[in-house]
CSV table of C-alpha atoms in Angstrom, one decimal:
chain,number,residue,atom,x,y,z
A,1,MET,CA,0.0,0.0,0.0
A,2,ASP,CA,1.2,3.5,-0.9
A,3,ALA,CA,2.6,5.6,2.0
A,4,ARG,CA,0.1,8.4,1.2
A,5,LEU,CA,-2.8,5.9,1.3
A,6,CYS,CA,-1.5,4.5,4.6
A,7,VAL,CA,-1.4,8.1,6.1
A,8,MET,CA,-4.9,8.7,4.9
A,9,PHE,CA,-6.2,5.5,6.5
A,10,ILE,CA,-4.4,6.2,9.8
A,11,ALA,CA,-5.8,9.7,9.9
A,12,ALA,CA,-9.3,8.5,9.0
A,13,LEU,CA,-9.1,5.8,11.8
A,14,LEU,CA,-8.0,8.4,14.4
A,15,ILE,CA,-10.9,10.7,13.5
A,16,ARG,CA,-13.4,7.9,13.9
A,17,LEU,CA,-11.8,6.7,17.2
A,18,VAL,CA,-11.9,10.3,18.6
A,19,LEU,CA,-15.6,10.5,17.7
A,20,LEU,CA,-16.3,7.1,19.3
A,21,CYS,CA,-14.8,8.4,22.5
A,22,PHE,CA,-16.6,11.7,22.3
A,23,GLY,CA,-19.8,9.7,21.7
A,24,VAL,CA,-19.3,7.8,24.9
A,25,TYR,CA,-18.9,11.1,26.8
A,26,GLN,CA,-21.9,12.7,25.2
A,27,ASP,CA,-24.2,9.7,25.9
A,28,GLN,CA,-23.2,9.7,29.5
A,29,ASN,CA,-23.3,13.5,30.2
A,30,LEU,CA,-25.5,15.3,27.7
A,31,GLN,CA,-29.3,15.1,27.1
A,32,LEU,CA,-28.9,14.8,23.3
A,33,LYS,CA,-27.4,11.4,22.8
A,34,TYR,CA,-24.7,10.6,20.1
A,35,THR,CA,-25.6,6.9,19.6
A,36,ASP,CA,-28.2,6.2,17.0
A,37,VAL,CA,-31.4,4.7,18.3
A,38,ASP,CA,-31.0,1.8,15.8
A,39,TYR,CA,-27.8,0.7,17.6
A,40,HIS,CA,-29.8,0.1,20.8
A,41,VAL,CA,-32.4,-1.8,18.7
A,42,PHE,CA,-29.6,-4.0,17.3
A,43,THR,CA,-28.1,-4.6,20.7
A,44,ASP,CA,-31.5,-5.5,22.3
A,45,ALA,CA,-32.2,-8.0,19.5
A,46,SER,CA,-28.7,-9.5,20.1
A,47,ARG,CA,-29.5,-9.8,23.8
A,48,PHE,CA,-32.7,-11.8,23.0
A,49,ILE,CA,-30.7,-14.2,20.8
A,50,THR,CA,-28.1,-14.8,23.6
A,51,GLN,CA,-31.1,-15.7,25.8
A,52,GLY,CA,-32.4,-18.2,23.3
A,53,GLN,CA,-35.3,-16.0,22.2
A,54,SER,CA,-36.4,-14.4,19.0
A,55,PRO,CA,-34.7,-11.1,18.0
A,56,TYR,CA,-38.1,-9.9,16.9
A,57,ASN,CA,-39.2,-9.7,20.5
A,58,ARG,CA,-37.5,-6.3,20.2
A,59,SER,CA,-40.1,-4.0,18.7
A,60,THR,CA,-38.9,-2.1,15.6
A,61,PHE,CA,-36.2,-4.7,14.8
A,62,ARG,CA,-36.9,-5.1,11.1
A,63,TYR,CA,-33.7,-6.6,9.9
A,64,THR,CA,-32.3,-10.1,9.2
A,65,PRO,CA,-31.4,-12.1,12.4
A,66,ALA,CA,-27.9,-12.4,10.8
A,67,LEU,CA,-27.3,-8.8,11.9
A,68,ALA,CA,-28.3,-9.5,15.5
A,69,LEU,CA,-26.1,-12.6,15.4
A,70,ILE,CA,-23.1,-10.6,14.2
A,71,LEU,CA,-23.6,-8.1,17.0
A,72,THR,CA,-23.9,-10.6,19.9
A,73,PRO,CA,-20.4,-9.5,21.1
A,74,ASN,CA,-22.2,-6.2,22.0
A,75,VAL,CA,-23.8,-8.3,24.8
A,76,LEU,CA,-21.1,-10.8,25.5
A,77,LEU,CA,-18.0,-8.6,25.2
A,78,SER,CA,-18.5,-4.9,25.0
A,79,ALA,CA,-21.3,-2.6,24.1
A,80,HIS,CA,-18.9,-0.8,21.7
A,81,PHE,CA,-18.1,-3.8,19.6
A,82,GLY,CA,-20.7,-3.0,16.9
A,83,LYS,CA,-19.5,0.6,16.4
A,84,LEU,CA,-15.9,-0.7,16.1
A,85,LEU,CA,-17.1,-3.2,13.5
A,86,PHE,CA,-18.9,-0.6,11.5
A,87,VAL,CA,-15.9,1.7,11.6
A,88,ALA,CA,-13.7,-1.2,10.3
A,89,CYS,CA,-16.2,-1.8,7.5
A,90,ASP,CA,-16.1,2.0,6.8
A,91,LEU,CA,-12.3,1.8,6.3
A,92,LEU,CA,-12.6,-1.5,4.4
A,93,SER,CA,-15.0,0.1,2.0
A,94,ALA,CA,-12.4,2.7,1.1
A,95,LEU,CA,-9.8,0.0,0.4
A,96,LEU,CA,-12.3,-1.8,-1.8
A,97,LEU,CA,-12.9,1.5,-3.6
A,98,PHE,CA,-9.2,1.9,-4.2
A,99,ARG,CA,-8.8,-1.5,-5.7
A,100,LEU,CA,-11.9,-1.0,-7.9
A,101,LEU,CA,-10.7,2.3,-9.1
A,102,VAL,CA,-7.2,0.9,-10.1
A,103,LEU,CA,-8.8,-2.1,-11.7
A,104,ARG,CA,-11.0,0.3,-13.8
A,105,GLY,CA,-8.0,2.2,-15.1
A,106,ALA,CA,-7.6,5.1,-12.7
A,107,SER,CA,-4.1,6.2,-11.7
A,108,ARG,CA,-3.1,5.4,-8.1
A,109,SER,CA,-3.0,9.1,-7.2
A,110,SER,CA,-6.5,9.6,-8.6
A,111,ALA,CA,-7.7,6.6,-6.7
A,112,CYS,CA,-6.2,8.0,-3.5
A,113,VAL,CA,-8.1,11.3,-4.0
A,114,CYS,CA,-11.4,9.5,-4.7
A,115,CYS,CA,-10.9,7.3,-1.6
A,116,GLY,CA,-10.2,10.4,0.5
A,117,LEU,CA,-13.6,11.7,-0.5
A,118,TRP,CA,-15.1,8.7,1.3
A,119,LEU,CA,-12.6,8.4,4.2
A,120,PHE,CA,-13.1,12.1,5.2
A,121,ASN,CA,-16.7,12.5,4.3
A,122,PRO,CA,-18.5,13.6,7.5
A,123,LEU,CA,-21.7,11.6,6.5
A,124,PRO,CA,-20.2,8.1,6.6
A,125,ILE,CA,-18.0,9.0,9.5
A,126,GLY,CA,-21.0,10.1,11.5
A,127,VAL,CA,-23.2,7.2,10.5
A,128,SER,CA,-20.7,4.5,11.4
A,129,THR,CA,-19.5,6.0,14.7
A,130,ARG,CA,-23.1,6.6,15.8
A,131,GLY,CA,-23.7,2.8,15.3
A,132,ASN,CA,-25.6,2.5,12.1
A,133,ALA,CA,-24.9,-0.7,10.0
A,134,GLU,CA,-24.8,0.9,6.5
A,135,SER,CA,-21.1,0.5,6.2
A,136,LEU,CA,-21.6,-3.3,6.5
A,137,LEU,CA,-23.8,-3.2,3.4
A,138,ALA,CA,-21.3,-0.9,1.6
A,139,VAL,CA,-18.6,-3.6,2.0
A,140,LEU,CA,-20.9,-6.3,0.6
A,141,VAL,CA,-21.9,-4.2,-2.4
A,142,LEU,CA,-18.4,-3.1,-3.2
A,143,SER,CA,-17.0,-6.6,-2.7
A,144,THR,CA,-19.6,-7.9,-5.2
A,145,LEU,CA,-18.6,-5.3,-7.8
A,146,LEU,CA,-14.9,-6.0,-7.3
A,147,CYS,CA,-15.4,-9.7,-7.9
A,148,LEU,CA,-17.5,-9.0,-11.0
A,149,GLU,CA,-14.9,-6.6,-12.4
A,150,SER,CA,-12.2,-9.1,-11.7
A,151,ARG,CA,-14.3,-11.9,-13.2
A,152,ARG,CA,-14.6,-13.9,-10.0
A,153,ARG,CA,-18.3,-14.5,-10.7
A,154,THR,CA,-18.9,-17.3,-8.2
A,155,SER,CA,-17.6,-15.2,-5.4
A,156,ALA,CA,-19.6,-12.3,-6.7
A,157,ALA,CA,-22.7,-14.4,-6.7
A,158,LEU,CA,-22.2,-15.5,-3.1
A,159,LEU,CA,-21.7,-11.9,-1.9
A,160,PHE,CA,-24.7,-10.7,-3.9
A,161,GLY,CA,-27.0,-13.3,-2.4
A,162,LEU,CA,-25.7,-12.3,1.1
A,163,SER,CA,-26.1,-8.6,0.3
A,164,VAL,CA,-29.8,-9.0,-0.7
A,165,HIS,CA,-30.4,-11.0,2.3
A,166,MET,CA,-28.9,-8.4,4.6
A,167,LYS,CA,-30.9,-5.6,3.1
A,168,ILE,CA,-33.3,-5.8,0.2
A,169,TYR,CA,-32.2,-2.7,-1.9
A,170,PRO,CA,-29.2,-4.4,-3.6
A,171,PHE,CA,-31.8,-6.6,-5.4
A,172,THR,CA,-32.3,-3.7,-7.8
A,173,TYR,CA,-28.8,-4.6,-9.2
A,174,ALA,CA,-30.1,-7.9,-10.4
A,175,LEU,CA,-31.2,-6.6,-13.8
A,176,PRO,CA,-27.9,-4.7,-14.7
A,177,ILE,CA,-25.9,-7.6,-13.4
A,178,ALA,CA,-27.9,-10.0,-15.6
A,179,LEU,CA,-27.6,-7.7,-18.6
A,180,SER,CA,-23.8,-7.5,-18.1
A,181,LEU,CA,-23.5,-11.3,-17.9
A,182,ALA,CA,-25.8,-12.1,-20.8
A,183,GLY,CA,-24.6,-12.4,-24.3
A,184,THR,CA,-24.9,-9.3,-26.5
A,185,PRO,CA,-27.8,-9.6,-29.0
A,186,SER,CA,-26.9,-9.7,-32.7
A,187,ARG,CA,-28.9,-8.3,-35.6
A,188,GLY,CA,-28.0,-11.3,-37.8
A,189,ARG,CA,-29.7,-13.7,-35.5
A,190,GLY,CA,-33.4,-14.4,-35.0
A,191,PRO,CA,-35.3,-13.2,-32.0
A,192,VAL,CA,-35.4,-16.8,-30.5
A,193,ARG,CA,-31.7,-17.3,-30.8
A,194,ASN,CA,-31.0,-13.9,-29.4
A,195,LEU,CA,-33.3,-14.7,-26.4
A,196,LEU,CA,-31.5,-18.0,-25.8
A,197,ARG,CA,-28.1,-16.2,-26.1
A,198,CYS,CA,-29.1,-14.0,-23.2
A,199,PHE,CA,-29.3,-16.9,-20.9
A,200,SER,CA,-25.5,-17.5,-20.9
A,201,LYS,CA,-23.8,-20.0,-18.7
A,202,ASP,CA,-22.3,-17.3,-16.5
A,203,LEU,CA,-25.7,-15.8,-15.9
A,204,LEU,CA,-27.3,-19.1,-15.1
A,205,ARG,CA,-24.5,-19.9,-12.7
A,206,PHE,CA,-24.6,-16.5,-11.0
A,207,ALA,CA,-28.4,-16.8,-10.6
A,208,ALA,CA,-28.1,-20.4,-9.2
A,209,VAL,CA,-25.4,-19.5,-6.6
A,210,SER,CA,-26.8,-16.1,-5.5
A,211,GLY,CA,-30.3,-17.6,-5.3
A,212,SER,CA,-29.1,-20.6,-3.3
A,213,VAL,CA,-27.4,-18.3,-0.7
A,214,PHE,CA,-30.4,-16.0,-0.5
A,215,PHE,CA,-33.1,-18.7,-0.2
A,216,GLY,CA,-30.9,-20.9,1.9
A,217,LEU,CA,-30.4,-18.2,4.6
A,218,ASN,CA,-34.1,-17.3,4.4
A,219,ALA,CA,-35.1,-21.0,4.9
A,220,VAL,CA,-32.8,-21.3,8.0
A,221,PHE,CA,-34.2,-18.2,9.6
A,222,TYR,CA,-37.8,-19.0,8.7
A,223,TYR,CA,-37.3,-22.3,10.4
A,224,ALA,CA,-35.9,-20.6,13.5
A,225,TYR,CA,-38.3,-17.6,13.8
A,226,GLY,CA,-41.3,-18.4,11.5
A,227,TRP,CA,-43.5,-15.8,10.0
A,228,ASP,CA,-42.0,-13.0,12.1
A,229,PHE,CA,-38.8,-13.2,10.1
A,230,LEU,CA,-40.6,-12.8,6.7
A,231,GLN,CA,-42.9,-10.1,8.0
A,232,GLU,CA,-40.3,-7.9,9.7
A,233,SER,CA,-37.4,-8.5,7.3
A,234,TYR,CA,-39.2,-8.3,3.9
A,235,LEU,CA,-42.9,-7.9,3.8
A,236,TYR,CA,-43.0,-4.9,6.1
A,237,HIS,CA,-40.8,-2.9,3.8
A,238,LEU,CA,-43.0,-3.6,0.8
A,239,THR,CA,-46.2,-2.2,2.4
A,240,ARG,CA,-44.4,0.2,4.7
A,241,ARG,CA,-46.3,3.5,5.2
A,242,ASP,CA,-43.9,5.6,7.2
A,243,ILE,CA,-45.8,8.9,7.9
A,244,ARG,CA,-43.0,10.5,9.8
A,245,HIS,CA,-41.3,13.4,8.1
A,246,ASN,CA,-38.5,12.4,5.7
A,247,PHE,CA,-37.0,13.4,2.4
A,248,SER,CA,-39.4,11.2,0.4
A,249,PRO,CA,-41.7,13.0,-2.1
A,250,TYR,CA,-44.4,10.6,-1.0
A,251,PHE,CA,-44.3,11.1,2.7
A,252,TYR,CA,-47.0,13.8,3.0
A,253,MET,CA,-49.4,11.9,0.7
A,254,LEU,CA,-49.0,8.7,2.8
A,255,TYR,CA,-49.4,10.9,6.0
A,256,VAL,CA,-52.8,12.4,4.9
A,257,THR,CA,-54.1,9.0,3.6
A,258,ALA,CA,-52.9,6.9,6.5
A,259,GLU,CA,-56.4,6.1,7.8
A,260,ARG,CA,-57.8,5.2,4.4
A,261,HIS,CA,-58.5,1.5,3.8
A,262,TRP,CA,-56.7,1.7,0.4
A,263,SER,CA,-53.5,3.3,1.8
A,264,GLY,CA,-51.7,-0.1,1.7
A,265,ALA,CA,-52.3,-0.4,-2.1
A,266,LEU,CA,-51.2,3.2,-2.5
A,267,ALA,CA,-47.9,2.4,-0.8
A,268,LEU,CA,-47.3,-0.4,-3.4
A,269,VAL,CA,-48.2,2.0,-6.3
A,270,CYS,CA,-45.3,4.2,-5.2
A,271,PHE,CA,-42.9,1.6,-6.5
A,272,LEU,CA,-44.0,2.0,-10.1
A,273,PRO,CA,-41.9,5.2,-10.9
A,274,GLN,CA,-38.9,3.4,-9.3
A,275,LEU,CA,-39.5,0.3,-11.4
A,276,LEU,CA,-39.8,2.3,-14.7
A,277,LEU,CA,-36.7,4.4,-14.1
A,278,LEU,CA,-34.6,1.4,-12.9
A,279,SER,CA,-35.5,-0.6,-16.0
A,280,LEU,CA,-34.6,2.3,-18.3
A,281,SER,CA,-31.3,3.0,-16.6
A,282,SER,CA,-30.4,-0.7,-16.7
A,283,LEU,CA,-30.9,-0.8,-20.5
A,284,ALA,CA,-29.1,2.5,-21.0
A,285,PHE,CA,-26.0,1.9,-18.9
A,286,ARG,CA,-25.6,-1.9,-19.0
A,287,SER,CA,-22.1,-1.6,-20.4
A,288,ASP,CA,-20.6,0.0,-17.3
A,289,LEU,CA,-21.9,-1.9,-14.2
A,290,PRO,CA,-20.5,0.3,-11.4
A,291,PHE,CA,-21.9,3.4,-13.0
A,292,CYS,CA,-25.2,1.7,-13.7
A,293,CYS,CA,-25.4,0.6,-10.0
A,294,PHE,CA,-24.7,4.1,-8.9
A,295,ILE,CA,-27.5,5.5,-11.0
A,296,HIS,CA,-29.8,2.7,-9.9
A,297,THR,CA,-29.2,3.4,-6.2
A,298,ALA,CA,-29.5,7.2,-6.6
A,299,VAL,CA,-32.8,6.8,-8.4
A,300,PHE,CA,-34.1,4.2,-5.9
A,301,VAL,CA,-33.3,6.4,-2.9
A,302,SER,CA,-34.6,9.6,-4.4
A,303,PHE,CA,-38.0,8.0,-5.3
A,304,ASN,CA,-38.3,5.7,-2.3
A,305,LYS,CA,-41.3,5.9,0.0
A,306,VAL,CA,-38.9,6.5,2.9
A,307,CYS,CA,-35.7,8.5,2.5
A,308,THR,CA,-33.5,9.5,5.4
A,309,SER,CA,-29.9,10.8,5.5
A,310,GLN,CA,-28.4,7.3,6.1
A,311,TYR,CA,-29.9,6.1,2.8
A,312,PHE,CA,-27.6,8.6,1.0
A,313,LEU,CA,-24.7,6.3,1.9
A,314,TRP,CA,-26.1,3.7,-0.4
A,315,TYR,CA,-25.1,5.7,-3.5
A,316,LEU,CA,-22.3,7.8,-1.9
A,317,CYS,CA,-20.2,4.6,-1.5
A,318,LEU,CA,-20.4,4.2,-5.3
A,319,LEU,CA,-19.8,7.8,-6.2
A,320,PRO,CA,-15.9,7.6,-6.1
A,321,LEU,CA,-16.1,4.9,-8.8
A,322,VAL,CA,-17.8,7.4,-11.1
A,323,LEU,CA,-15.7,10.5,-10.4
A,324,PRO,CA,-12.6,9.7,-12.5
A,325,ARG,CA,-14.7,9.4,-15.6
A,326,LEU,CA,-16.6,12.7,-15.2
A,327,THR,CA,-15.8,15.6,-17.4
A,328,LEU,CA,-17.2,18.1,-15.0
A,329,SER,CA,-15.0,21.0,-14.1
A,330,LEU,CA,-14.0,21.4,-10.5
A,331,ARG,CA,-16.0,24.6,-10.2
A,332,ARG,CA,-19.1,22.9,-11.6
A,333,GLY,CA,-18.6,19.9,-9.4
A,334,LEU,CA,-18.3,22.0,-6.2
A,335,GLY,CA,-21.4,23.9,-7.3
A,336,LEU,CA,-23.4,20.7,-7.6
A,337,LEU,CA,-22.2,19.6,-4.2
A,338,LEU,CA,-23.1,22.9,-2.7
A,339,LEU,CA,-26.6,22.6,-4.3
A,340,TRP,CA,-27.1,19.2,-2.8
A,341,PHE,CA,-26.3,20.5,0.7
A,342,VAL,CA,-28.5,23.5,0.2
A,343,GLY,CA,-31.4,21.2,-0.7
A,344,GLN,CA,-30.9,19.3,2.6
A,345,ALA,CA,-30.6,22.6,4.5
A,346,LEU,CA,-33.9,23.8,3.1
A,347,TRP,CA,-35.6,20.6,4.2
A,348,LEU,CA,-33.9,20.6,7.7
A,349,SER,CA,-35.3,24.0,8.6
A,350,PRO,CA,-39.1,23.2,8.6
A,351,ALA,CA,-38.2,19.7,9.8
A,352,TYR,CA,-36.5,21.2,12.9
A,353,TYR,CA,-39.6,23.3,13.7
A,354,LEU,CA,-41.8,20.2,13.3
A,355,GLU,CA,-39.6,17.9,15.4
A,356,PHE,CA,-38.4,20.2,18.1
A,357,GLU,CA,-40.8,23.1,18.2
A,358,GLY,CA,-44.0,21.2,17.6
A,359,ARG,CA,-45.2,23.5,14.8
A,360,ASN,CA,-47.4,22.1,12.1
A,361,SER,CA,-44.9,22.4,9.2
A,362,PHE,CA,-45.8,19.1,7.4
A,363,ALA,CA,-46.6,20.9,4.2
A,364,LEU,CA,-43.4,22.9,4.2
A,365,VAL,CA,-41.4,19.7,4.8
A,366,TRP,CA,-43.1,18.1,1.9
A,367,ILE,CA,-42.5,21.0,-0.4
A,368,ALA,CA,-38.8,21.0,0.6
A,369,GLY,CA,-38.7,17.3,-0.1
A,370,LEU,CA,-40.1,17.9,-3.6
A,371,LEU,CA,-37.4,20.6,-4.1
A,372,PHE,CA,-34.7,18.2,-2.9
A,373,LEU,CA,-36.0,15.6,-5.4
A,374,LEU,CA,-35.7,18.1,-8.2
A,375,ILE,CA,-32.2,19.0,-7.1
A,376,ASN,CA,-31.2,15.3,-7.1
A,377,SER,CA,-32.7,14.8,-10.5
A,378,PHE,CA,-30.8,17.8,-11.9
A,379,ILE,CA,-27.5,16.6,-10.4
A,380,LEU,CA,-28.1,13.1,-11.8
A,381,GLY,CA,-28.8,14.6,-15.2
A,382,GLN,CA,-25.5,16.5,-15.0
A,383,ILE,CA,-23.6,13.4,-14.0
A,384,ILE,CA,-25.1,11.3,-16.8
A,385,SER,CA,-24.4,14.0,-19.4
A,386,HIS,CA,-20.8,14.5,-18.3
A,387,TYR,CA,-19.9,10.8,-17.8
A,388,ARG,CA,-17.5,9.3,-20.3
A,389,PRO,CA,-17.1,5.5,-20.4
A,390,ALA,CA,-13.7,4.0,-20.7
A,391,GLU,CA,-14.1,3.3,-24.4
A,392,ALA,CA,-14.9,7.0,-25.1
A,393,GLN,CA,-12.0,8.2,-23.0
A,394,GLN,CA,-9.6,5.8,-24.8
A,395,LYS,CA,-10.8,7.1,-28.3
A,396,LYS,CA,-10.3,10.7,-27.2
A,397,THR,CA,-6.8,9.9,-26.0
A,398,ASP,CA,-5.9,8.1,-29.2
């Protein structure tokens, strides 16, 4: 590993350790706690497992039991184990990004800079040190992409199956992965032969391995915890109607219709714009899988029924893979970044009055959420229009 990269990792680790120590002090001495509420949910679920009970005895635990099992050292060893694990995954994500960037043709100096944008980004630093598990998913997703880029498809399939089991959103990558593994259609062949060509041996093997991992884990946990496992881990998220204020453009609509008998069906209808946009982006960007996954995730988060700050990490962990191939000027890039933060600030103002002052600012939060959606859409449009695949860059160099 380069000396500069080592220094960056050491500095990033020290920052996180300082915040972990500060978090312990704040939790013990201040009214506003540093530790995320979800971390206590994870720990309580782990405690139930160590007692031989179901993790779903803890209300609001809506994750796979695998997460509670991983965090049992929170109960058996130290309450800070999970945070240290998430910090380690945070740093491992940066290392995976570096390897992916070099594999995709970026220079080592450029890869270091892009990794630094993750290592010193305050959002992933805060999320991991507060005890949220998003960095664990980032490691699984980036490991899957690294294995696919290096043509280790069986390992990629294993990791993909585990990723989807841990959290359902990576399932949206199934179509772009399938398109990247399928044979390219040819005009000289008939439609039937082209259709059969799509079902390549690599694609069938990937589907078999990843499906076996996903359904195998589900079968084990369904046997152990029954219907609670399916309901809390998967079905809840399909029909979820979260009426608390969040960045989603749908939240206010779901809030005002919460008592209607058809509100559950409305929550399912909200998936249709996502489905359409994800399908179109898969067909448009199938030739560059990491970029396609980035667009997929950004679209999925922006148009999701529930959208909170931690969801931004789902696509921010993929952004460094996109940056070296953007033709945006530094000035324009910084302007787009500033615009993204302004969109959040405009939302946070009415959200603060709603959350802490008790004012009825639901409508203002919703309008700010719509504005944030427009800002995200504009930024995505800029990224797409200024993105140059490796082939185009090579032609320009030649």
